[in-house]
Coordinates of C-alpha atoms in Angstrom, one line a residue:
Chain A
X1 CA -15.3 -29.0 2.7
X2 CA -16.3 -29.3 6.7
X3 CA -12.9 -30.1 7.8
X4 CA -11.6 -27.7 5.9
X5 CA -13.9 -25.3 7.3
X6 CA -13.1 -25.6 10.6
X7 CA -9.6 -26.1 10.5
X8 CA -9.7 -22.6 8.9
X9 CA -12.3 -21.3 11.1
X10 CA -9.1 -22.6 14.0
X11 CA -6.2 -20.8 11.8
X12 CA -9.0 -18.1 11.7
X13 CA -9.0 -17.8 15.4
X14 CA -5.6 -18.0 16.5
X15 CA -4.0 -15.4 13.8
X16 CA -6.7 -13.6 15.4
X17 CA -5.3 -14.4 19.0
X18 CA -1.9 -13.3 17.7
X19 CA -2.9 -10.0 16.7
X20 CA -4.8 -8.9 19.6
X21 CA -1.7 -9.4 22.3
X22 CA 0.9 -7.7 19.4
X23 CA -1.8 -5.0 19.2
X24 CA -1.7 -4.7 22.5
X25 CA 1.4 -4.7 23.9
X26 CA 2.1 -2.4 20.6
X27 CA -0.1 0.1 21.5
X28 CA -0.8 -0.3 25.6
X29 CA 2.7 -1.2 26.8
X30 CA 4.8 1.3 24.7
X31 CA 4.3 4.6 26.1
X32 CA 1.8 5.7 28.7
X33 CA -1.7 6.3 29.1
X34 CA -2.0 7.7 32.5
X35 CA -0.5 10.7 31.4
X36 CA -3.1 11.0 28.6
X37 CA -5.8 10.3 30.9
X38 CA -5.3 11.5 34.6
X39 CA -4.7 15.6 34.4
X40 CA -1.4 16.6 35.7
X41 CA -2.8 18.8 38.6
X42 CA -3.7 15.3 41.1
X43 CA -2.1 14.2 43.3
X44 CA -1.0 10.6 44.2
X45 CA -4.1 9.2 46.4
X46 CA -6.1 10.3 43.7
X47 CA -3.7 9.3 41.0
X48 CA -3.8 6.1 41.9
X49 CA -6.9 5.5 42.8
X50 CA -7.3 6.6 39.0
X51 CA -4.8 3.8 37.8
X52 CA -6.1 1.1 40.2
X53 CA -9.6 1.5 38.2
X54 CA -8.7 1.7 34.9
X55 CA -6.6 -1.7 35.6
X56 CA -3.0 0.0 34.7
X57 CA -1.6 -1.6 38.3
X58 CA -1.8 -5.1 37.3
X59 CA 0.9 -7.2 35.2
X60 CA 0.5 -6.6 31.7
X61 CA -0.5 -10.3 31.5
X62 CA -3.6 -9.7 33.7
X63 CA -4.3 -6.6 31.5
X64 CA -4.4 -8.5 28.8
X65 CA -6.5 -11.0 29.8
X66 CA -9.3 -8.2 31.1
X67 CA -8.8 -6.4 27.4
X68 CA -9.2 -10.0 25.8
X69 CA -12.7 -10.5 27.6
X70 CA -14.4 -7.2 27.4
X71 CA -13.1 -7.4 23.7
X72 CA -15.2 -10.4 23.3
X73 CA -18.1 -9.2 24.9
X74 CA -17.7 -6.6 22.2
X75 CA -16.3 -3.8 24.1
X76 CA -12.6 -2.7 22.6
X77 CA -12.6 1.0 25.6
X78 CA -13.9 3.9 24.8
X79 CA -11.7 6.5 22.6
X80 CA -10.3 9.3 24.6
X81 CA -11.5 11.6 22.4
X82 CA -15.3 11.6 21.4
X83 CA -15.9 9.4 24.4
X84 CA -18.4 6.9 23.4
X85 CA -17.2 3.5 22.9
X86 CA -14.4 2.5 19.8
X87 CA -16.2 0.1 17.9
X88 CA -19.7 2.5 17.6
X89 CA -17.2 5.1 16.7
X90 CA -16.1 3.0 14.2
X91 CA -19.0 1.3 12.5
X92 CA -20.6 4.3 11.8
X93 CA -17.7 5.0 9.4
X94 CA -18.0 1.6 7.9
X95 CA -21.1 2.6 5.1
X96 CA -18.5 5.7 3.6
X97 CA -15.6 3.2 3.6
X98 CA -17.2 0.5 1.9
X99 CA -19.1 2.1 -0.6
X100 CA -16.2 3.9 -1.6
X101 CA -14.8 1.0 -1.7
X102 CA -17.6 -1.3 -4.1
X103 CA -17.5 2.2 -6.0
X104 CA -14.0 1.9 -6.9
X105 CA -14.0 -1.4 -7.9
X106 CA -17.4 -0.8 -10.1
X107 CA -15.3 2.2 -12.1
X108 CA -12.4 -0.7 -11.8
X109 CA -14.3 -3.2 -13.8
X110 CA -16.2 -0.5 -15.9
X111 CA -13.1 1.4 -17.1
X112 CA -11.3 -1.7 -17.3
X113 CA -12.9 -4.6 -19.0
X114 CA -14.3 -3.1 -21.9
X115 CA -10.1 -1.0 -22.5
X116 CA -9.0 -4.5 -21.7
X117 CA -10.8 -6.0 -24.4
X118 CA -10.2 -4.2 -26.6
X119 CA -6.5 -4.7 -26.4
X120 CA -6.5 -8.1 -26.3
X121 CA -8.7 -8.6 -30.1
X122 CA -6.7 -5.3 -31.0
X123 CA -3.0 -6.3 -29.9
X124 CA -1.0 -4.3 -32.4
X125 CA -3.4 -1.4 -33.1
X126 CA -1.7 2.0 -31.8
X127 CA -4.8 2.6 -30.0
X128 CA -4.4 -0.2 -27.8
X129 CA -0.5 0.4 -27.2
X130 CA -1.9 3.6 -25.6
X131 CA -3.9 2.0 -23.8
X132 CA -1.2 -0.6 -22.6
X133 CA 1.7 2.1 -21.6
X134 CA -1.8 4.2 -19.9
X135 CA -1.8 1.1 -17.9
X136 CA 1.8 1.2 -16.8
X137 CA 1.2 4.2 -15.6
X138 CA -1.4 3.7 -13.3
X139 CA 1.1 1.1 -11.9
X140 CA 3.6 3.5 -10.8
X141 CA 1.7 6.8 -10.6
X142 CA 1.8 7.8 -6.9
X143 CA -2.0 7.5 -6.0
X144 CA -2.5 10.6 -3.7
X145 CA -0.2 12.8 -5.5
X146 CA -2.8 12.2 -8.2
X147 CA -5.6 12.5 -6.3
X148 CA -4.4 16.0 -5.6
X149 CA -3.9 16.5 -9.2
X150 CA -7.6 15.5 -9.6
X151 CA -8.7 18.0 -6.6
X152 CA -6.7 20.7 -8.6
X153 CA -8.0 19.9 -12.6
X154 CA -11.9 19.4 -11.4
X155 CA -12.3 21.2 -8.6
X156 CA -10.1 24.1 -8.8
X157 CA -10.1 25.1 -12.3
X158 CA -13.0 23.6 -14.1
X159 CA -15.4 23.7 -10.9
X160 CA -17.4 20.6 -12.2
X161 CA -17.7 18.3 -9.1
X162 CA -16.8 19.3 -5.3
X163 CA -13.3 18.1 -3.8
X164 CA -14.0 17.4 -0.7
X165 CA -16.6 15.8 2.1
X166 CA -19.5 13.0 1.4
X167 CA -21.8 15.8 0.1
X168 CA -25.8 14.6 1.4
X169 CA -26.3 11.5 2.1
X170 CA -30.2 9.5 2.0
X171 CA -31.1 6.1 5.0
X172 CA -31.2 3.4 3.2
X173 CA -31.1 -0.1 6.0
X174 CA -30.8 2.5 9.2
X175 CA -27.3 3.5 7.8
X176 CA -26.3 6.6 5.4
X177 CA -24.9 6.7 2.5
X178 CA -24.4 9.1 -0.1
X179 CA -24.6 6.8 -3.7
X180 CA -28.3 7.6 -3.1
X181 CA -28.3 11.4 -4.1
X182 CA -26.8 13.2 -6.5
X183 CA -25.1 15.6 -4.4
X184 CA -23.4 12.5 -3.0
X185 CA -22.4 10.3 -6.5
X186 CA -20.8 13.9 -7.5
X187 CA -18.8 13.6 -3.9
X188 CA -18.3 9.8 -4.9
X189 CA -16.7 10.3 -8.4
X190 CA -13.3 11.8 -7.7
X191 CA -12.1 9.8 -4.6
X192 CA -13.8 6.6 -6.5
X193 CA -11.7 6.8 -10.0
X194 CA -8.7 7.5 -7.5
X195 CA -9.2 4.5 -5.5
X196 CA -9.7 2.4 -8.6
X197 CA -6.3 3.6 -10.4
X198 CA -5.2 1.1 -9.9
X199 CA -7.5 -1.3 -10.4
X200 CA -8.5 0.3 -13.2
X201 CA -4.4 -1.3 -14.6
X202 CA -4.9 -4.1 -13.1
X203 CA -8.1 -5.2 -14.7
X204 CA -6.8 -4.0 -18.3
X205 CA -4.1 -6.1 -18.1
X206 CA -5.5 -9.4 -16.8
X207 CA -8.4 -9.1 -19.4
X208 CA -6.0 -8.4 -22.3
X209 CA -3.7 -11.3 -21.1
X210 CA -7.0 -13.2 -21.0
X211 CA -8.3 -12.3 -23.9
X212 CA -5.0 -13.3 -25.9
X213 CA -5.0 -15.8 -24.0
X214 CA -8.5 -17.6 -25.2
X215 CA -8.5 -16.3 -28.6
X216 CA -5.8 -19.3 -29.6
X217 CA -8.5 -21.9 -28.1
X218 CA -10.3 -24.2 -29.9
X219 CA -13.6 -24.1 -28.6
X220 CA -13.4 -20.4 -30.1
X221 CA -11.8 -21.0 -33.3
X222 CA -14.2 -24.0 -34.0
X223 CA -17.1 -21.0 -32.6
X224 CA -16.2 -19.0 -35.4
X225 CA -16.0 -22.1 -37.9
X226 CA -19.3 -22.6 -37.3
X227 CA -19.9 -19.3 -38.3
X228 CA -21.4 -17.3 -35.5
X229 CA -20.9 -13.7 -36.0
X230 CA -17.6 -12.0 -33.9
X231 CA -19.6 -10.2 -31.5
X232 CA -21.2 -13.1 -30.1
X233 CA -17.6 -15.2 -30.3
X234 CA -16.8 -12.6 -28.4
X235 CA -18.8 -11.2 -25.7
X236 CA -20.4 -15.5 -25.2
X237 CA -17.3 -18.0 -26.1
X238 CA -14.5 -15.3 -24.5
X239 CA -15.9 -12.9 -22.4
X240 CA -17.5 -15.0 -20.3
X241 CA -14.3 -17.7 -19.5
X242 CA -11.5 -14.2 -18.9
X243 CA -15.2 -13.3 -16.3
X244 CA -14.0 -15.8 -13.8
X245 CA -10.4 -15.0 -13.3
X246 CA -10.4 -11.3 -13.7
X247 CA -13.7 -10.8 -10.5
X248 CA -11.5 -13.5 -8.4
X249 CA -8.8 -10.8 -8.9
X250 CA -10.6 -7.8 -8.1
X251 CA -12.2 -10.3 -5.0
X252 CA -8.9 -10.4 -3.4
X253 CA -7.7 -6.9 -3.7
X254 CA -11.0 -5.7 -2.4
X255 CA -9.3 -5.9 1.2
X256 CA -6.2 -3.7 -0.7
X257 CA -8.9 -1.2 -1.3
X258 CA -10.5 -1.1 2.0
X259 CA -6.5 0.0 2.8
X260 CA -5.3 2.1 0.4
X261 CA -9.0 4.2 0.9
X262 CA -7.0 5.3 4.0
X263 CA -5.5 7.0 1.4
X264 CA -7.5 8.2 -0.3
X265 CA -10.0 9.7 2.2
X266 CA -7.5 11.6 4.3
X267 CA -7.0 13.1 0.5
X268 CA -10.5 14.0 0.0
X269 CA -12.1 14.1 3.5
X270 CA -14.4 11.2 3.2
X271 CA -15.3 10.8 6.5
X272 CA -14.7 7.3 6.5
X273 CA -13.0 4.4 8.9
X274 CA -9.4 5.2 7.3
X275 CA -9.6 9.4 7.9
X276 CA -11.3 8.0 11.1
X277 CA -8.0 6.2 12.3
X278 CA -5.3 8.5 10.1
X279 CA -6.8 11.3 13.2
X280 CA -6.3 8.7 16.2
X281 CA -3.3 7.9 15.5
X282 CA -2.2 11.8 15.2
X283 CA -4.1 12.5 18.4
X284 CA -2.7 9.0 20.2
X285 CA -6.6 8.2 20.2
X286 CA -5.1 4.4 21.8
X287 CA -9.0 2.5 21.7
X288 CA -9.8 3.9 18.7
X289 CA -6.2 2.5 17.2
X290 CA -6.9 -1.1 18.9
X291 CA -9.9 -1.1 17.7
X292 CA -9.6 -0.4 14.6
X293 CA -6.7 -2.6 13.2
X294 CA -8.5 -5.8 15.6
X295 CA -11.4 -5.5 12.8
X296 CA -9.6 -5.0 10.2
X297 CA -7.4 -8.1 11.0
X298 CA -11.1 -9.8 11.1
X299 CA -11.9 -7.8 7.9
X300 CA -9.1 -9.6 6.0
X301 CA -9.2 -13.4 7.7
X302 CA -12.9 -13.2 6.5
X303 CA -11.6 -11.6 3.0
X304 CA -9.2 -14.2 2.2
X305 CA -11.9 -17.6 4.2
X306 CA -14.8 -16.4 1.0
X307 CA -11.9 -16.0 -1.4
X308 CA -10.5 -19.7 -1.3
X309 CA -14.1 -20.8 -0.5
X310 CA -14.9 -18.9 -4.1
X311 CA -12.3 -20.3 -5.9
X312 CA -13.5 -23.7 -4.9
X313 CA -17.2 -22.8 -6.1
X314 CA -15.7 -21.2 -9.5
X315 CA -13.7 -23.5 -10.4
X316 CA -14.6 -27.4 -8.8
X317 CA -10.6 -28.0 -10.0
X318 CA -9.1 -26.6 -7.2
X319 CA -9.6 -29.1 -4.6
X320 CA -9.6 -27.9 -0.7
X321 CA -8.9 -30.3 1.3
X322 CA -5.1 -30.7 -0.8
X323 CA -4.9 -27.0 0.1
X324 CA -5.6 -26.8 3.6
Chain B
X1 CA 20.2 6.7 -17.6
X2 CA 17.7 9.1 -16.4
X3 CA 17.6 7.2 -13.5
X4 CA 21.8 8.0 -13.2
X5 CA 21.2 12.0 -13.4
X6 CA 18.3 11.4 -10.6
X7 CA 20.5 9.9 -8.5
X8 CA 23.3 12.5 -9.5
X9 CA 20.9 15.8 -8.6
X10 CA 20.0 13.7 -5.2
X11 CA 23.5 13.0 -3.9
X12 CA 25.4 16.0 -5.2
X13 CA 21.8 18.8 -4.3
X14 CA 23.7 20.4 -1.5
X15 CA 26.6 21.3 -4.6
X16 CA 23.9 22.2 -7.2
X17 CA 20.4 23.2 -6.0
X18 CA 20.2 26.8 -5.7
X19 CA 19.4 27.4 -2.6
X20 CA 19.5 25.1 0.7
X21 CA 16.4 25.2 1.8
X22 CA 17.3 25.0 5.4
X23 CA 19.3 28.0 5.9
X24 CA 16.9 30.1 7.2
X25 CA 19.4 32.6 5.8
X26 CA 18.5 32.2 2.4
X27 CA 15.2 31.8 3.2
X28 CA 13.0 35.6 2.5
X29 CA 9.8 34.8 3.8
X30 CA 8.2 37.7 2.0
X31 CA 9.1 35.2 -1.4
X32 CA 6.3 32.7 -0.3
X33 CA 3.7 30.9 -2.2
X34 CA 5.7 32.9 -5.6
X35 CA 4.7 32.3 -9.1
X36 CA 6.9 29.4 -11.1
X37 CA 9.1 31.7 -13.2
X38 CA 8.9 34.8 -10.9
X39 CA 11.5 36.7 -9.8
X40 CA 12.4 37.6 -6.1
X41 CA 13.4 40.1 -3.8
X42 CA 16.8 38.9 -4.3
X43 CA 17.4 39.1 -8.2
X44 CA 16.7 35.4 -7.6
X45 CA 14.3 33.6 -9.8
X46 CA 12.1 31.2 -8.8
X47 CA 12.2 28.5 -12.1
X48 CA 9.6 26.1 -9.7
X49 CA 8.0 29.0 -7.5
X50 CA 8.4 29.2 -4.1
X51 CA 6.6 27.3 -0.8
X52 CA 4.5 29.0 2.1
X53 CA 8.1 30.1 3.7
X54 CA 9.7 31.2 0.5
X55 CA 12.0 28.3 -0.4
X56 CA 12.6 27.5 -3.6
X57 CA 10.9 24.6 -5.1
X58 CA 13.7 23.4 -6.9
X59 CA 16.1 23.4 -4.2
X60 CA 13.8 21.8 -2.0
X61 CA 12.9 18.8 -4.6
X62 CA 16.6 18.7 -5.1
X63 CA 17.1 17.8 -1.4
X64 CA 13.6 16.4 -0.8
X65 CA 14.8 13.3 -3.6
X66 CA 17.7 13.3 -1.6
X67 CA 15.6 11.7 1.8
X68 CA 13.2 9.7 -0.7
X69 CA 15.6 7.8 -2.4
X70 CA 17.9 7.3 1.2
X71 CA 15.1 6.3 2.3
X72 CA 14.0 3.6 0.0
X73 CA 17.5 2.2 -1.3
X74 CA 18.2 2.2 3.1
X75 CA 15.1 0.2 3.5
X76 CA 15.2 -1.7 0.6
X77 CA 19.1 -2.6 1.5
X78 CA 17.8 -3.7 4.4
X79 CA 15.1 -5.4 4.2
X80 CA 17.3 -7.5 1.4
X81 CA 19.8 -8.3 3.2
X82 CA 17.2 -9.4 6.3
X83 CA 14.7 -11.0 4.0
X84 CA 17.2 -13.5 2.0
X85 CA 18.8 -14.7 5.0
X86 CA 15.5 -15.8 6.3
X87 CA 14.2 -17.3 2.7
X88 CA 18.1 -19.0 2.3
X89 CA 17.5 -20.5 6.1
X90 CA 14.4 -21.7 5.2
X91 CA 15.0 -23.4 1.7
X92 CA 18.3 -24.5 2.9
X93 CA 17.3 -25.7 6.5
X94 CA 13.7 -27.1 5.2
X95 CA 11.2 -29.2 7.0
X96 CA 9.8 -27.2 10.3
X97 CA 12.1 -24.1 10.1
X98 CA 10.9 -23.5 6.7
X99 CA 7.0 -24.0 7.4
X100 CA 7.4 -21.3 10.4
X101 CA 9.0 -18.7 8.1
X102 CA 6.9 -19.0 4.5
X103 CA 3.5 -19.0 7.3
X104 CA 5.0 -15.2 8.3
X105 CA 5.6 -14.3 4.6
X106 CA 2.1 -15.4 3.8
X107 CA 0.9 -13.6 6.8
X108 CA 2.8 -10.7 5.3
X109 CA 1.7 -10.6 2.5
X110 CA -2.0 -11.2 2.8
X111 CA -1.7 -7.9 4.5
X112 CA -1.4 -4.7 3.0
X113 CA 1.7 -2.9 3.5
X114 CA 0.1 0.6 3.8
X115 CA -1.5 -0.7 6.7
X116 CA 1.5 -2.8 7.9
X117 CA 3.8 0.1 7.9
X118 CA 0.8 2.3 9.3
X119 CA 0.2 0.4 12.5
X120 CA 4.4 0.4 13.4
X121 CA 4.6 4.3 12.6
X122 CA 1.5 4.1 14.8
X123 CA 3.0 2.5 17.6
X124 CA 6.8 3.8 16.9
X125 CA 6.0 7.2 16.2
X126 CA 7.3 9.5 13.2
X127 CA 11.1 10.1 11.9
X128 CA 13.2 8.5 9.9
X129 CA 15.2 5.6 11.3
X130 CA 11.1 4.4 12.2
X131 CA 10.6 4.5 8.6
X132 CA 12.6 2.3 7.9
X133 CA 11.9 -0.1 10.4
X134 CA 8.6 0.3 9.0
X135 CA 9.3 -0.6 5.3
X136 CA 11.9 -3.1 6.2
X137 CA 8.8 -5.0 8.2
X138 CA 6.6 -4.7 4.9
X139 CA 9.3 -5.7 2.5
X140 CA 11.5 -8.7 4.2
X141 CA 8.8 -10.8 2.6
X142 CA 9.2 -10.5 -0.7
X143 CA 13.2 -11.0 -0.8
X144 CA 12.6 -14.0 1.5
X145 CA 9.5 -15.6 -0.9
X146 CA 12.5 -14.8 -3.8
X147 CA 15.4 -16.2 -2.1
X148 CA 13.7 -19.3 -1.1
X149 CA 11.8 -20.0 -4.5
X150 CA 15.6 -19.7 -6.3
X151 CA 17.5 -21.1 -3.5
X152 CA 15.0 -24.6 -3.5
X153 CA 15.9 -24.7 -7.3
X154 CA 19.8 -24.1 -7.5
X155 CA 20.0 -26.3 -4.5
X156 CA 19.2 -29.7 -6.0
X157 CA 21.8 -28.6 -8.8
X158 CA 24.9 -31.2 -9.0
X159 CA 27.6 -28.5 -8.1
X160 CA 25.8 -28.0 -4.6
X161 CA 25.9 -31.6 -3.8
X162 CA 29.8 -31.8 -4.8
X163 CA 30.3 -28.6 -2.3
X164 CA 28.4 -31.3 0.1
X165 CA 30.7 -34.0 -1.0
X166 CA 33.9 -31.8 -0.4
X167 CA 32.4 -31.3 3.3
X168 CA 33.0 -28.0 2.7
X169 CA 31.0 -26.1 5.3
X170 CA 27.8 -25.3 5.8
X171 CA 28.2 -21.3 5.3
X172 CA 30.5 -21.7 3.0
X173 CA 28.4 -24.1 0.7
X174 CA 25.7 -21.6 1.4
X175 CA 27.8 -17.3 1.4
X176 CA 30.4 -18.9 -2.0
X177 CA 28.0 -21.7 -4.0
X178 CA 24.6 -21.2 -3.3
X179 CA 23.7 -17.9 -2.7
X180 CA 25.9 -16.3 -6.1
X181 CA 23.3 -18.1 -8.1
X182 CA 20.2 -16.6 -6.6
X183 CA 21.3 -13.2 -7.0
X184 CA 20.0 -12.2 -10.2
X185 CA 16.2 -12.6 -9.4
X186 CA 16.9 -11.1 -6.0
X187 CA 18.6 -8.3 -7.8
X188 CA 15.3 -7.6 -9.7
X189 CA 12.7 -7.7 -6.6
X190 CA 15.1 -5.2 -4.7
X191 CA 15.2 -2.2 -8.0
X192 CA 11.6 -2.8 -8.1
X193 CA 11.1 -2.7 -4.4
X194 CA 13.2 0.4 -4.4
X195 CA 10.5 2.2 -6.6
X196 CA 8.0 0.6 -4.4
X197 CA 9.7 1.8 -0.5
X198 CA 9.9 4.9 -2.6
X199 CA 6.3 5.7 -3.1
X200 CA 5.7 4.4 0.5
X201 CA 7.6 6.6 2.5
X202 CA 5.6 9.5 0.2
X203 CA 2.0 7.8 0.9
X204 CA 3.2 7.3 5.1
X205 CA 4.9 11.0 4.9
X206 CA 1.6 12.5 2.9
X207 CA -0.4 11.5 6.3
X208 CA 1.7 13.3 8.1
X209 CA 3.3 9.6 9.0
X210 CA 6.2 9.6 7.9
X211 CA 9.8 11.9 8.1
X212 CA 9.7 14.4 10.0
X213 CA 9.0 18.0 9.3
X214 CA 12.1 19.0 9.4
X215 CA 13.3 16.7 6.8
X216 CA 10.6 16.6 3.7
X217 CA 11.1 14.0 1.5
X218 CA 9.1 14.3 -1.3
X219 CA 6.0 13.2 0.1
X220 CA 5.4 15.9 2.4
X221 CA 6.7 18.5 -0.1
X222 CA 3.5 17.6 -1.3
X223 CA 2.0 17.8 1.6
X224 CA 2.8 20.7 1.9
X225 CA 1.1 21.8 -0.7
X226 CA -2.1 20.4 0.0
X227 CA -3.8 23.1 1.5
X228 CA -2.9 25.9 -1.0
X229 CA -4.1 23.5 -3.8
X230 CA -7.7 24.5 -3.5
X231 CA -6.4 28.5 -3.8
X232 CA -5.3 27.6 -7.3
X233 CA -1.3 27.4 -5.8
X234 CA -1.1 24.3 -7.6
X235 CA 3.3 24.5 -8.1
X236 CA 3.2 23.3 -4.2
X237 CA 2.5 19.9 -4.9
X238 CA 2.8 19.5 -9.0
X239 CA 6.4 19.4 -9.4
X240 CA 7.4 17.3 -7.0
X241 CA 4.2 15.0 -7.5
X242 CA 6.3 14.7 -11.1
X243 CA 9.7 14.6 -9.4
X244 CA 8.7 11.3 -7.5
X245 CA 6.4 10.0 -10.9
X246 CA 10.2 10.0 -12.5
X247 CA 12.4 8.3 -9.9
X248 CA 10.0 6.0 -9.7
X249 CA 9.1 4.6 -13.3
X250 CA 13.0 5.7 -14.1
X251 CA 13.8 3.0 -11.4
X252 CA 10.6 0.6 -12.7
X253 CA 13.1 0.8 -16.1
X254 CA 16.0 -0.1 -14.6
X255 CA 14.1 -3.2 -12.9
X256 CA 13.1 -3.8 -16.5
X257 CA 15.9 -3.9 -18.0
X258 CA 18.0 -5.3 -15.1
X259 CA 15.4 -8.1 -15.4
X260 CA 15.7 -8.8 -19.2
X261 CA 19.8 -8.7 -19.0
X262 CA 19.7 -10.9 -16.2
X263 CA 17.8 -13.5 -17.2
X264 CA 19.2 -16.1 -19.8
X265 CA 16.2 -17.2 -20.8
X266 CA 14.9 -14.5 -22.2
X267 CA 17.5 -13.7 -25.0
X268 CA 16.1 -14.1 -28.1

């Protein structure tokens, strides 16, 4: 276990290093930050002094080392636009994104599990067929367009839900969260459902497949033969066993949810990390782009590691040593 | 069937569209943001309404479809070439080459497509070519994995051994013997990936990082309607979205059918 963990951490470090090099070259070598940072009126001497102050006169590999050294100390540069440390800027917006992603995951389980369970228990009923057909739509519908349609129907025409923004927030652990106030929750409903759309379909299909498989197992037959009530068989014997794959897949998808929140946040003007990166790309705010990408890479490596570890905890049959 | 119609519309858009949305002479700014079915100033019926510039949405969708399909199919084709060659190389060479290529595939697949594409476009900037590059980079891995999977199975078959015994050149074995037998799953994956590429392109264009404003794809048309949405002018975003949806679903259906046709094991 320890060996596996160490090896994985080493691999992770190599990936982070490789990505930092890639991101650095991508962002800093293509395009010239001097033109944005130094005013065009500056004369030659001023220009050279500014370039030297920014370290842009050094060869690229030295610039990279400087960047790396600072990054290790948690300094990923200052945003050109906000004139704040890029890292701080992103961390400030992280709660909003995490909240949205968790909301979406929760919504996916809340909606997907019962529907999938029903479709699995009564595979031939017309309701189940309807559920499955809808789940196919969930895979094919362009999510961003569905988001627009949600705004159209529920915000513009019916006026039930607010269309954009995060609404009122309340403080918890020194951070501001929307889900603690009614107004914030109302603002969260549409973005969370929109982000959950793909996952709902996924959960429905997984649950249905799991239920159909488990129903044929001997222990389910035995439980029935014992004369247990159908409800008990369904919820204790079947449901518990299908939860493991469903939860793992949903966990695995969490990274994808955070990635896709870029789109959802843009539609609903949700002030999270995703909206920040789109805005930064549009104004070429390089330090923020670099910092965001580095944080995302770290996040993904952590998620993948956690998922691998959870596998072994949930299912002792998975042997970690042989996988590494 | 539906897909054939969509493809035909896209190909013949310049001839069947009621209006050329890029020819400014044909546009009448007075006809801007008209509801579906209104008769415009020139006695012209806008069946699907007009956008803020007075463009006929129906024509806009037909031209947008052209761009969406070109970008989607083009990137899928290039990604297929790149991915299939690498996958084939991995399967045939084995050993260290295989390990390296498959690590790259794993890395690519563990990173969400939308983020990877976003990163690439952030570096390269907007433009149709850059979108195609980004889509190729995020998609090649699927092809590589598919081809490698089937090539690994096929290369152990007797006919490859026979070809090797005949001392045929490696290139000939790969292209004439191995590749044709790996094609069926590749074709299915390619079809599905075209749909994915179209959806991804639309999403990127919606975010303002995709195709330039002068060549609007369906995604950009939807994005254009976003600001008018809040004032109840739904049609600017609604109809391009429907067109996008029908396109994606029909391509996926074609993929499903191809899978059934090409996979003899599924035949009952």
